[in-house]
């Protein structure tokens, strides 16, 4: 088993997650079996309770863990399946240490960061290796920036770990920023030097440095970084901002020789010829689209880049699959409340209402659904998006005045969306939602069935509320279609409406299973229909 440890320096938001995911893709292209994990230094047990303003999207795995959004990149770039073991936070590490202490497992010892916390972190590394069969490489990304107090125990644990295994079984890769200073007209390597110094202070000498830069690194700059950071020249890897799509990153890093360098150091995968055709094809499709579609995402966190990450990526994958250019327009649901749907939504080829929590912007989202339904614009509602679609239909088609979800209007006369039975006694906030992958049986002839081409699908959930079965008869009589249910038919998982070109609301989150190499069928069908209608409008 080989280990690659990825750290970051100088500033945060360097795209370490994308670098880790792309390296995973490059190793897989050589036929190696890879998994990627994330260590996060914060004390929350998971990001499930954090606001999107703090943390961006919460990514949900098949086994129901609420994790860091970088795990989404790992799944989108590679064939790995993420589990709860792929996301470790300081909170989880401390929770285990404290539980052991209470159980007397430390036999009277003083419990300390070194060795008890660091041992626990190393145990997490070994445990993941045991969980997956025939694994060749584990890539471990350490969150935060070198120099932070919080990430020190993780780095110390990795340093100790690397001493215990053969030298060629581990490798440290440091991602830094190499800024261009306009006034001087020069690229500066000093921040990188300092960041590497910080790493070496704690005993870690990186083998490779991935330099995030806006401009190409000249030979002299590479030589300087190599010399002052004590890294071989081939280990200085330039990573420029991508031009067209993040999915060109594996190609760029391959050109820079990253995989070659890593494989030589770890002494694996050297005789394989990397298969890059699929990545070339993606890159070609992004540059030469045959059509276009403008998709509005109507939400509450529209100013935040990372809040709807998986949705943005799933739309991009659909564009790649359909060979169309997808323009995503973020629409503020509260702006619709202030100035009306028409002004905000006219000219869109498709409307998507994503998941969300809390009542803010709800009326605007309902208006967006109405606009899509009445004007026959392709519509995809996800989780909360399906719930507001149900409310909209109840109010404006089935005549249930003021229908609502009990999440926003507890005593409402028509609670068409209400708390799941299993949620009624729950008081704690963390890790208590209906989370993870569940089967869904699709109705033959439904739009969803056509898109998937399957009778049963498995999709990931994260919610407390659900379609209220008390209203099934009344709503279906008015024309609502129950497109999918749980196997025992107790839970409505997908709805559609009659006489509409493409209208699907799903209680689950299809975006979590969309991949660069394999777009999600619902997204693909949604974007494909939107692009087709856009074309026919113009001809
Ligand atoms: N707030 C809704 C619920 O808890 C929807 C959740 C979501 O969109 N993920 O059911």
XYZ file of C-alpha atoms and ligand atoms in Angstrom:
549
model
C 0.000 0.000 0.000
C 1.308 3.398 -0.993
C 0.388 6.739 0.546
C 0.371 10.212 -0.924
C -0.127 13.041 1.555
C -1.290 16.376 0.201
C -0.822 19.546 2.219
C -1.427 23.170 1.309
C 0.430 26.367 2.001
C 0.368 30.177 1.664
C -3.417 30.590 1.348
C -6.523 28.460 1.490
C -8.809 27.761 -1.501
C -5.931 26.662 -3.716
C -7.906 23.747 -5.072
C -6.064 21.032 -3.158
C -9.163 18.866 -3.467
C -9.138 19.183 -7.249
C -5.432 18.416 -7.336
C -5.967 15.318 -5.177
C -8.902 14.212 -7.337
C -6.966 14.790 -10.583
C -3.974 12.855 -9.298
C -6.389 10.055 -8.374
C -7.695 10.112 -11.943
C -4.146 9.963 -13.346
C -3.255 6.961 -11.192
C -6.482 5.213 -12.185
C -5.615 5.908 -15.824
C -2.590 3.652 -15.185
C -4.818 0.896 -13.905
C -4.059 1.468 -10.219
C -6.720 1.119 -7.549
C -6.958 4.342 -5.618
C -8.959 5.903 -2.842
C -8.836 9.440 -1.499
C -9.563 10.689 1.988
C -9.838 14.049 3.638
C -8.617 15.065 7.081
C -10.362 18.189 8.328
C -8.878 20.009 11.314
C -12.097 21.548 12.687
C -13.803 20.231 15.829
C -17.263 19.609 14.379
C -17.888 15.878 14.105
C -18.949 16.485 10.516
C -19.890 19.529 8.419
C -23.579 18.545 8.594
C -24.409 21.239 11.115
C -22.402 24.001 9.447
C -23.987 26.776 7.425
C -23.193 26.853 3.717
C -21.725 30.291 4.431
C -19.103 28.599 6.613
C -18.426 25.548 4.647
C -20.100 25.383 1.238
C -22.104 22.337 0.306
C -22.395 19.267 2.529
C -21.616 16.189 0.466
C -23.507 12.986 1.279
C -22.043 9.511 0.749
C -23.883 6.252 0.005
C -23.549 5.154 3.614
C -25.153 8.367 4.821
C -22.158 10.355 6.061
C -22.349 14.138 5.786
C -18.924 15.147 4.567
C -16.674 17.794 3.117
C -17.395 18.889 -0.438
C -13.943 17.768 -1.560
C -15.235 14.198 -1.353
C -17.551 15.220 -4.183
C -14.531 16.068 -6.341
C -12.947 12.724 -5.473
C -16.022 10.836 -6.701
C -16.524 13.030 -9.772
C -12.962 12.552 -11.045
C -12.398 8.911 -10.163
C -14.089 5.564 -9.832
C -13.785 5.607 -6.025
C -16.841 5.250 -3.841
C -16.661 7.453 -0.796
C -17.711 6.191 2.629
C -17.792 7.682 6.099
C -14.236 6.380 6.557
C -13.010 8.754 3.845
C -13.767 11.871 5.863
C -12.070 12.364 9.228
C -12.364 15.494 11.366
C -10.503 16.502 14.519
C -13.869 16.256 16.254
C -14.132 12.560 15.387
C -10.559 11.881 16.459
C -11.079 13.594 19.815
C -14.434 11.870 20.289
C -12.729 8.478 19.996
C -9.865 9.473 22.275
C -12.243 10.781 24.949
C -14.461 7.704 24.751
C -11.387 5.489 25.247
C -10.305 7.602 28.199
C -13.731 7.195 29.831
C -13.514 3.450 29.244
C -10.172 3.312 31.013
C -8.427 2.068 27.886
C -5.357 4.216 28.483
C -4.611 2.303 31.709
C -4.008 5.337 33.855
C -1.819 7.231 31.411
C -1.985 10.996 30.981
C -3.868 11.429 27.693
C -1.988 13.737 25.324
C -2.023 15.007 21.758
C 1.185 13.064 21.187
C 0.922 10.065 21.188
C -2.793 9.474 21.791
C -4.365 11.856 19.293
C -1.677 11.217 16.675
C -2.052 7.436 17.127
C -5.761 7.741 16.558
C -5.116 9.628 13.304
C -2.722 6.941 12.111
C -5.313 4.345 12.999
C -7.745 6.155 10.661
C -5.214 5.786 7.834
C -4.742 2.069 8.435
C -8.439 1.436 8.882
C -9.303 2.881 5.468
C -6.629 0.664 3.897
C -8.267 -2.387 5.475
C -11.743 -1.424 4.282
C -10.978 -1.578 0.573
C -9.665 -4.660 -1.172
C -6.665 -4.630 -3.521
C -5.990 -0.982 -2.923
C -2.741 0.324 -4.446
C -2.716 3.931 -3.299
C -4.411 6.094 -0.665
C -4.275 9.808 -1.289
C -4.808 11.796 1.906
C -5.610 15.476 1.714
C -5.051 17.496 4.869
C -7.454 20.429 5.126
C -6.319 23.874 6.197
C -3.033 25.650 5.544
C 0.369 24.694 6.879
C 1.116 26.909 9.864
C -2.377 26.610 11.346
C -2.378 25.353 14.922
C -5.344 23.073 14.203
C -3.729 20.916 11.558
C -0.508 20.260 13.508
C -1.591 16.905 15.046
C -2.502 15.612 11.581
C 0.856 16.590 10.104
C 2.694 15.123 13.081
C 0.768 11.870 12.684
C 1.669 11.679 8.988
C 5.311 12.388 9.748
C 5.369 9.559 12.294
C 3.533 7.250 9.932
C 6.023 7.825 7.113
C 8.874 6.778 9.427
C 7.263 3.441 10.133
C 6.918 2.265 6.531
C 9.520 1.833 3.753
C 10.754 5.131 2.307
C 9.126 4.558 -1.079
C 5.699 3.848 0.375
C 4.893 7.437 1.262
C 5.165 10.734 -0.490
C 4.424 14.314 0.527
C 3.022 16.729 -2.006
C 2.669 20.386 -1.070
C 0.325 22.720 -2.956
C 1.256 26.414 -2.794
C 0.514 29.741 -4.393
C 3.108 31.383 -6.600
C 1.772 34.913 -7.026
C 2.498 37.420 -9.750
C 3.245 40.856 -8.321
C 2.117 43.369 -10.881
C 4.114 46.361 -9.603
C 7.315 44.366 -9.864
C 6.193 42.529 -13.005
C 7.479 39.347 -11.418
C 6.466 35.956 -10.174
C 7.374 35.526 -6.509
C 8.570 32.312 -4.946
C 9.131 33.614 -1.406
C 5.685 32.640 -0.010
C 6.302 29.101 -1.261
C 9.752 29.037 0.307
C 8.321 30.143 3.641
C 5.515 27.670 3.512
C 7.924 24.811 2.825
C 10.141 26.090 5.654
C 7.128 25.822 7.943
C 6.615 22.218 6.835
C 10.260 21.330 7.344
C 10.152 22.897 10.804
C 7.694 20.190 11.774
C 9.814 17.532 10.155
C 8.206 17.113 6.762
C 10.236 17.546 3.588
C 7.846 17.589 0.621
C 8.871 15.489 -2.394
C 6.890 17.548 -4.860
C 5.486 21.070 -4.913
C 2.422 21.864 -6.955
C 2.560 25.564 -7.752
C -0.751 27.280 -8.345
C -0.055 30.202 -10.598
C -1.791 32.556 -13.000
C 1.228 32.614 -15.297
C 3.523 29.893 -16.607
C 6.592 29.276 -14.469
C 9.784 30.013 -16.303
C 12.770 27.744 -16.017
C 14.539 30.112 -13.655
C 11.542 30.216 -11.306
C 11.348 26.432 -11.236
C 15.061 26.223 -10.524
C 14.704 28.645 -7.648
C 11.800 26.744 -6.086
C 13.701 23.500 -6.468
C 16.840 24.898 -4.883
C 15.325 26.820 -1.980
C 12.648 24.257 -1.145
C 14.991 21.291 -1.454
C 12.829 19.537 -4.045
C 14.009 17.879 -7.277
C 13.322 19.973 -10.405
C 10.941 17.351 -11.807
C 9.057 17.660 -8.549
C 8.208 21.309 -9.204
C 4.830 21.069 -10.894
C 3.072 24.036 -12.429
C -0.701 24.155 -12.035
C -2.177 27.072 -13.944
C -5.795 28.200 -13.674
C -7.738 26.039 -16.125
C -9.220 27.794 -19.146
C -12.338 25.873 -20.065
C -13.231 23.332 -17.426
C -11.840 21.835 -14.238
C -11.899 18.490 -16.068
C -8.881 19.528 -18.107
C -6.765 19.431 -14.941
C -5.746 15.747 -15.239
C -4.437 16.528 -18.746
C -2.473 19.556 -17.545
C -0.936 17.738 -14.584
C 0.010 14.857 -16.829
C 1.755 17.280 -19.206
C 3.692 18.564 -16.205
C 4.749 15.021 -15.409
C 3.093 14.810 -12.006
C 1.942 11.202 -12.332
C 5.292 10.169 -13.771
C 7.137 11.721 -10.858
C 4.769 10.247 -8.268
C 4.919 6.765 -9.791
C 8.688 6.846 -9.972
C 8.939 7.828 -6.325
C 6.419 5.251 -5.159
C 7.755 2.649 -7.604
C 4.345 1.689 -8.947
C 2.448 1.788 -12.233
C 5.581 2.562 -14.238
C 5.053 0.046 -17.019
C 1.452 1.118 -17.654
C 0.604 3.524 -20.460
C -1.882 6.010 -18.996
C -5.253 5.973 -20.772
C -6.139 9.609 -21.190
C -8.570 9.301 -24.138
C -11.677 9.939 -22.070
C -10.211 13.092 -20.566
C -9.185 14.269 -24.048
C -12.720 13.624 -25.239
C -14.249 15.626 -22.371
C -11.912 18.502 -23.134
C -12.837 18.378 -26.815
C -16.566 18.370 -26.072
C -16.294 21.352 -23.749
C -14.489 23.356 -26.421
C -16.741 22.358 -29.325
C -20.347 22.303 -28.092
C -23.101 21.651 -30.626
C -25.812 23.558 -28.792
C -26.487 25.528 -25.673
C -28.827 25.703 -22.702
C -29.274 28.409 -20.112
C -30.264 26.877 -16.784
C -31.479 28.931 -13.827
C -30.704 27.621 -10.347
C -33.161 29.269 -7.973
C -31.796 29.273 -4.444
C -30.969 31.170 -1.331
C -27.169 31.001 -1.346
C -26.654 32.389 -4.823
C -23.675 34.553 -3.942
C -21.714 31.635 -2.536
C -19.576 29.827 -5.034
C -19.491 26.519 -3.202
C -23.065 26.236 -1.906
C -24.410 24.279 -4.889
C -21.140 22.689 -6.018
C -22.449 19.230 -6.909
C -25.391 20.732 -8.805
C -23.110 23.000 -10.826
C -20.873 20.056 -11.635
C -23.775 17.724 -12.467
C -25.039 20.364 -14.941
C -21.553 20.577 -16.441
C -21.425 16.772 -16.797
C -24.836 16.812 -18.477
C -23.513 19.437 -20.887
C -20.522 17.218 -21.671
C -22.790 14.189 -22.239
C -25.186 16.144 -24.469
C -22.405 18.139 -26.133
C -24.021 21.434 -25.247
C -22.688 24.465 -23.490
C -24.539 24.908 -20.215
C -24.740 28.414 -18.856
C -25.766 28.355 -15.200
C -27.558 31.457 -13.942
C -27.944 31.737 -10.177
C -31.277 33.309 -9.313
C -31.990 34.676 -5.843
C -35.358 33.300 -4.687
C -35.916 36.393 -2.555
C -35.401 38.587 -5.592
C -38.291 36.714 -7.258
C -40.406 37.574 -4.203
C -39.495 41.237 -4.575
C -39.721 41.699 -8.316
C -41.670 38.753 -9.730
C -40.754 35.567 -11.563
C -40.932 36.860 -15.134
C -38.177 39.432 -14.682
C -35.824 36.932 -13.101
C -36.614 33.818 -15.125
C -37.438 34.916 -18.664
C -35.058 33.592 -21.274
C -34.099 30.493 -19.310
C -34.206 27.116 -21.067
C -34.480 25.151 -17.845
C -35.233 25.885 -14.200
C -33.749 23.973 -11.287
C -34.738 24.398 -7.641
C -32.098 22.769 -5.432
C -32.202 21.525 -1.847
C -32.329 23.823 1.121
C -33.447 24.386 4.678
C -35.616 27.014 6.342
C -38.364 29.278 5.083
C -36.381 32.139 3.598
C -37.048 32.486 -0.119
C -39.660 29.719 -0.158
C -42.385 31.815 -1.796
C -39.932 32.837 -4.510
C -39.091 29.193 -5.171
C -42.796 28.350 -5.394
C -43.207 31.158 -7.930
C -40.293 29.745 -9.925
C -41.971 26.319 -10.069
C -45.225 27.918 -11.174
C -43.414 29.810 -13.911
C -41.760 26.605 -15.159
C -44.964 24.562 -14.992
C -47.221 27.101 -16.676
C -44.733 28.150 -19.353
C -43.724 24.555 -20.023
C -40.055 25.160 -19.254
C -38.092 22.020 -18.307
C -38.004 21.816 -14.509
C -35.923 19.799 -12.078
C -36.704 20.092 -8.368
C -34.309 18.466 -5.928
C -35.242 17.613 -2.338
C -36.624 20.959 -1.100
C -37.171 21.623 -4.817
C -39.535 18.660 -5.029
C -41.268 19.775 -1.832
C -41.940 23.277 -3.181
C -43.115 21.739 -6.464
C -45.648 19.722 -4.460
C -46.764 22.846 -2.610
C -47.085 24.794 -5.856
C -49.170 22.077 -7.473
C -51.409 21.747 -4.415
C -52.016 25.503 -4.286
C -52.468 26.338 -7.943
C -53.765 23.146 -9.546
C -55.465 21.144 -6.785
C -56.989 24.255 -5.210
C -55.527 23.752 -1.743
C -55.213 27.343 -0.705
C -52.110 28.124 1.367
C -50.828 24.530 1.135
C -47.373 24.346 2.662
C -44.727 22.253 4.387
C -44.894 21.976 8.166
C -41.236 23.007 8.102
C -42.343 26.573 7.287
C -45.995 26.650 8.447
C -46.565 24.174 11.311
C -50.337 24.577 11.696
C -51.254 24.889 8.010
C -54.587 23.501 6.699
C -52.983 21.559 3.833
C -49.649 20.197 5.097
C -48.730 18.511 1.799
C -45.150 18.135 3.024
C -44.642 17.041 6.615
C -42.135 15.530 8.999
C -41.115 11.932 8.423
C -42.501 9.592 11.093
C -38.966 8.618 12.151
C -38.089 12.308 12.646
C -40.875 13.175 15.065
C -38.992 12.269 18.245
C -35.621 13.581 17.093
C -34.301 16.532 19.114
C -30.598 16.540 18.247
C -29.472 18.389 15.146
C -26.283 16.571 14.074
C -26.422 13.383 11.958
C -30.150 12.868 12.526
C -31.595 13.335 9.040
C -32.684 10.606 6.657
C -29.279 10.334 5.018
C -27.625 8.042 2.496
C -28.587 5.797 -0.370
C -32.081 4.307 -0.642
C -33.767 2.410 -3.465
C -36.526 4.049 -5.474
C -38.970 2.199 -7.743
C -39.804 4.164 -10.850
C -43.203 4.273 -12.492
C -43.134 2.792 -16.028
C -43.740 5.502 -18.648
C -42.604 8.278 -16.336
C -40.136 10.873 -17.582
C -37.689 9.624 -14.948
C -38.056 6.017 -16.080
C -37.285 7.074 -19.632
C -34.248 9.042 -18.486
C -32.783 6.244 -16.357
C -33.954 3.309 -18.450
C -34.271 1.410 -15.164
C -37.067 0.160 -12.905
C -35.140 0.593 -9.669
C -32.514 3.218 -8.879
C -30.447 3.964 -5.790
C -30.095 7.584 -4.836
C -28.797 9.569 -1.868
C -31.014 11.461 0.535
C -30.582 14.168 3.175
C -33.817 15.501 4.637
C -36.314 15.439 7.495
C -39.526 16.200 5.635
C -41.383 14.215 3.019
C -44.425 14.221 0.749
C -47.501 13.739 2.973
C -49.377 10.611 1.868
C -52.675 11.958 3.236
C -52.864 14.091 0.100
C -51.845 11.509 -2.501
C -55.371 10.853 -3.789
C -56.381 14.458 -4.043
C -53.160 15.511 -5.740
C -53.028 12.640 -8.223
C -56.659 13.233 -9.127
C -55.668 16.788 -9.986
C -52.968 15.455 -12.324
C -49.852 14.980 -10.223
C -47.921 11.832 -11.161
C -46.174 9.759 -8.523
C -43.124 8.854 -10.583
C -41.196 6.959 -7.931
C -41.636 5.519 -4.458
C -39.734 3.573 -1.826
C -39.962 -0.216 -2.379
C -42.832 -0.551 0.133
C -44.585 2.383 -1.577
C -44.763 4.249 1.734
C -42.609 7.172 0.669
C -43.104 9.286 -2.424
C -39.628 9.820 -3.844
C -40.356 11.415 -7.205
C -43.191 13.460 -8.712
C -44.037 14.652 -12.194
C -46.883 16.606 -13.787
C -48.990 15.742 -16.808
C -48.706 17.505 -20.153
C -45.357 19.074 -19.603
C -42.236 18.551 -21.729
C -40.002 17.748 -18.716
C -41.035 18.237 -15.104
C -39.458 16.118 -12.367
C -39.200 16.659 -8.633
C -37.157 14.149 -6.660
C -36.814 13.795 -2.910
C -33.235 12.563 -3.341
C -30.084 14.305 -4.546
C -29.094 12.926 -7.958
C -26.276 15.483 -8.203
C -24.167 13.491 -5.733
C -23.793 10.621 -8.178
C -22.975 12.535 -11.322
C -19.461 12.054 -12.661
C -17.300 13.708 -15.260
C -17.075 10.472 -17.222
C -20.702 9.546 -16.627
C -23.323 12.256 -16.328
C -26.362 11.518 -14.205
C -29.304 10.360 -16.367
C -31.791 12.822 -14.839
C -29.482 15.798 -15.322
C -28.540 14.634 -18.777
C -32.155 14.255 -19.861
C -33.120 17.599 -18.272
C -30.300 19.520 -19.969
C -30.804 17.642 -23.242
C -34.487 18.598 -23.340
C -33.733 22.201 -22.385
C -31.157 22.463 -25.191
C -33.505 20.869 -27.711
C -36.340 23.245 -26.880
C -33.914 26.159 -27.022
C -32.893 25.070 -30.549
C -36.470 24.616 -31.743
C -37.418 28.042 -30.349
C -34.736 29.576 -32.490
C -35.618 27.766 -35.719
N -35.597 21.144 4.385
C -36.097 19.992 3.713
C -36.121 18.759 4.592
O -35.475 18.718 5.609
C -35.296 19.720 2.454
C -33.903 19.271 2.734
C -33.027 19.323 1.498
O -33.364 19.956 0.514
N -31.882 18.681 1.555
O -36.802 17.818 4.269
